[in-house]
Amino acid sequence: MTAHTLLRVSQVGKAFGGVQALKDVSMTLNRGEIYGLIGPNGAGKTTLFNCLTGLYVPDSGEFVFDDQPLISSAPDKTVRQGVARTFQNIRLFANMTALENVMVGRHARLRSNIISDILRTPFNRREEQTTEDQALQLMRYVGIAHRAHDLAKHLSYGDQRRLEIARALATQPKLLCLDEPAAGMNANETDGLRQLIEMIRLDGISVLLIEHDVQLVMGLCDRIAVLDYGELICEDIPSVVQKHPRVIEAYLGSGAHA
Amino acid sequence: MKMTARFLARLSCPKKDGRMHWWVWALLGILLAVMPWIVAAGFGNTWLRILNFALLYVMLALGLNIVVGFAGLLDMGYIAFYAVGAYLWALLASPQFGLHWPMWAILPLGAGVAGLFGLLLGAPTLKLRGDYLAIVTLGFGEIIRIFLNNLNAPVNITNGPQGISAIDALHFGSVSLARPMDLGIVTIPSLVAFYYVFLMAATAIIGIALRLERSRVGRAWAAIREDEIAAKACGINTRNVKLLAFAMGATFGGVAGGLFAGFQQFVSPESFGLLESVMVLCMVVLGGMGHIPGVIFGALLLTLLPEFFRQVAGPVQQALFGKIYIDPESLRMLLFGLSLVLVMRYRPSGLWPSPQRQREIDDTQRVDAPAAMPVRHQ
Amino acid sequence: MDIFLQQIINGVVLGSIYALVALGYTMVYGILGLINFAHGEVVMVGALVAYTVMTALLPTGLPPVLLALLALLVAAPVCMALAWIIERYAYRPLRHAPKLAPLISAIGVSILLQNLAMMIWGRSYHAFPDILPPLHYDIGGAQITLLQVVTILLAAGTMAALAWLIQRTAMGQAMRATAENPAIAALMGVPVNRIITLTFVIGAALAALAGLMVGANYSVAHYYMGFMLGLKAFTAAVLGGIGNITGAMLGGLLLGLIESLGGGYIEDLTGGFLGSNYQDIFAFLVLISVLVFRPGGLMGERVSERA
Ligand SMILES: Nc1ncnc2c1ncn2[C@@H]1O[C@H](COP(=O)(O)OP(=O)(O)O)[C@@H](O)[C@H]1O
Ligand SMILES: [Mg+2]
């Protein structure tokens, strides 16, 4: 593993009953990179995210992040180690305010415990205040500060996506994993999203991006990996990936040859 | 009913910054301080006792609210923790074992042991989905009760169904609350003294609950309630945080149980049946799950209203028809059951839900809800 | 006398009754995701109505078997009507309500029914008349009464009929479709509301039969009997994997056996430390241990939540 490798995925496999969702997937992600993960529906992209973030236990293989192995089935530890994510089907805390959603994201970085919460120690008060300030700042960063006190479920679709990103950023990640963040967005919103992702990278956070919007992926990513039926079929820079015969086949279907 | 709820909601945060005016607090304080005297003078000691029980139920409801309302874990055996607190007091301060420990030792111990039982219940049930959790906690409550009922042989620990009597009353040093307290100018009757102690305990518990609600752990509970997977992805150790909810809720129950034993001076397994658990759950849900003022309101309502019926139904029938047709006790329960159904039908989020919840309800009533379709939780 | 075999026989009888009641819980849960807390009370009403009919007709001198049949013919429609009312007025308005609202409503109905029953039938235990002649047969050193034989056969027959109804008929298909996904079932033209009502009503008919069986086998009926019975039956349903019909049958049978064997042997097992008054604990201990290792119940699908 070289110094600039942030995440190394080695030989990860995962099956659900008869479905082999991931087959010996290996790849490496460098520091400061925006790394795209594409593939047809059902290719196993989300499953890879779930294994990476500890929500699923992979059947085989391992993840090494920042020179430390990630412990599977301990999502909270993964977050502490610096991996944050969003979900393909937005998963916000619907009945909490947008601000509270982001404050929950700070959870793993706070040091208050139940005793100091009850006693409201000066330390606790200070920490709560900073948490709120930081959360607001993050909301400003993603551009939805004006919705801070609305319930998350009352936000527009695009704002909900942004809120989820703010919540993930609140965990102070080194790597931000976005699962189809542009799904359902119009061209305008997608463009805003592109700018946001670029800004995030400039702030020193690497990005792992699952996306179907080919233009967005090709324009934004430094390198791209392609999954098909759980197998990694190529990993390279966008211009090479675009011309890769197996990628074309996977996207157009084998019928293209007939 | 809706109007009242709106009014209550406004009263609970009338200023822009969400704080109450100081005079509201002052008024409330004075009212609570003179309450026992008024009640004793106007309605008699029966009602003062009922008032004291109402305060105990406030503590219980707030404890259960942490588990059910904050963390969203359906606990149907909550009364077991009340039982643990009560029996601990009973065993350590009664002729049963000839022990007479001081209050300062037993109450914290009771809280701790109840909290431990909370962990004991929580640990194996963490992975269970809502309804499975309900039935397991219910079973846990029953197991505790069955043990209390039967641990009189071969070694007599709990004295079985007869229960333990002649328990020491709450006491500060050598001053027992069971006797009137002569302060020179006034004599404080025993029931009034208990009232003040319970009021202090309830206030402390309310304070703790309020602080927990707006804290790191409170947010984590809410997050788990809303979406457990997303909570995990936010770095919350859901297992520990859920256990914390069980333990914390149980602690409140343990304290209330100790106070109950020191008030009643008698405990028996009968006081800790499933119906009691259900009653506390109803207080939480009927009042407004997760909303502390609502839960307090629910506890007071469900203690006072049924008692009112019990006290009034008999004499009223006597006066109207010259004889009692329906036994007041069953009438009380009948109306209780009926009101549960009706309240859920017309105010499914409770009588006094949090202002946030209230807004949602208003929203859904304005926008036409989609055609009726049964919803399964996934 | 072979105690082991005897406990097995007793356990199967008890288990058959649990299974009948558990089916009511599991079918409703499968479709609505609702713990129909009032179901135990429906069993109680069934037993008490059957008791009333039988004692009222006793002076006519009709043969007891016929009395029991007539009792069932009255009790079943009463229970079905009751379940229909409960579903229509206590549950249906709450389909969109927050999750706990239907549960609290169900608890309310349960308390309501218990107290109504207490007003109608009083607080005393009502002894059932003997339905069948007190014949018994010896098998392998144990005894089985005619009543027990009939109970087991009747329960088995009823459950077979139910299984046939659900697996082989159009109505059953509609029920399964609704349980799978009500929204899609509705789109496919399944009258979802009617199917739900039907589910409640069928469950109530089984409950009435179970009520009669409890009354006949344990010869008492009481306004409070539905509570523990309902709890145990629900436990059985969860044990088997709630929402799963076969699971409910299996869970009921298993629970009956465990209780019967456990209750019979607990004193020996614990060296006399715990007596048979701990019998009720078994249900819950078994439940907790099963759920710890198989959170979805014995026959339940393994729940791996999609992230
Ligand atoms: N929790 C699960 N249980 C069963 N099968 C699953 C689960 N999660 C994913 N799968 C299956 O794994 C395959 C890959 O799914 P997924 O990772 O969601 O694909 P993608 O995100 O690339 O569209 C699909 O066939 C899907 O049905
Ligand atoms: Mg996906």
Coordinates of C-alpha atoms and ligand atoms in Angstrom, one line a residue, chain A residues 16-17 19-21 39-48 50 56 88 179-180 210 212 227, chain C residues 304-307, ligand 1:
Chain A
F16 CA -27.6 -13.2 -0.6
G17 CA -29.0 -16.6 -0.8
V19 CA -27.4 -14.1 -5.6
Q20 CA -23.7 -13.4 -5.7
A21 CA -23.9 -9.6 -5.2
G39 CA -22.6 -0.3 -13.2
P40 CA -26.1 -1.4 -14.2
N41 CA -28.8 -1.7 -11.6
G42 CA -28.3 -4.7 -9.4
A43 CA -24.5 -4.8 -10.1
G44 CA -23.7 -4.7 -6.4
K45 CA -22.6 -1.1 -6.0
T46 CA -24.8 -0.4 -3.0
T47 CA -23.9 -3.8 -1.5
L48 CA -20.2 -2.7 -1.7
N50 CA -23.0 -1.5 2.8
Y56 CA -23.3 -5.9 6.0
Q88 CA -29.6 5.7 -2.3
D179 CA -24.9 6.6 -3.3
E180 CA -26.6 8.0 -6.4
I210 CA -22.0 5.9 -7.1
H212 CA -25.9 6.7 -13.0
L227 CA -19.2 -3.4 -11.6
Chain C
S304 CA -31.9 -9.2 7.1
E305 CA -32.8 -5.6 6.9
R306 CA -32.0 -3.9 3.6
A307 CA -29.7 -1.0 4.1
Ligands
LIG1 N1 -30.4 -7.2 1.8 C1 -30.5 -7.9 0.6 N2 -31.1 -9.1 0.6 C2 -31.1 -9.9 -0.5 N3 -30.6 -9.5 -1.7 C3 -30.0 -8.3 -1.7 C4 -29.9 -7.5 -0.6 N4 -29.2 -6.3 -0.9 C5 -28.9 -6.5 -2.2 N5 -29.4 -7.6 -2.7 C6 -29.2 -8.1 -4.1 O1 -27.9 -8.0 -4.5 C7 -27.8 -7.5 -5.8 C8 -27.0 -6.2 -5.9 O2 -27.8 -5.2 -5.3 P1 -27.3 -3.7 -5.1 O3 -26.0 -3.7 -4.5 O4 -28.4 -2.9 -4.5 O5 -27.1 -3.2 -6.6 P2 -26.9 -1.7 -7.2 O6 -26.7 -0.8 -6.0 O7 -25.6 -1.8 -8.0 O8 -28.1 -1.4 -8.0 C9 -29.2 -7.4 -6.3 O9 -29.5 -8.6 -7.0 C10 -30.0 -7.3 -5.1 O10 -31.3 -7.9 -5.3

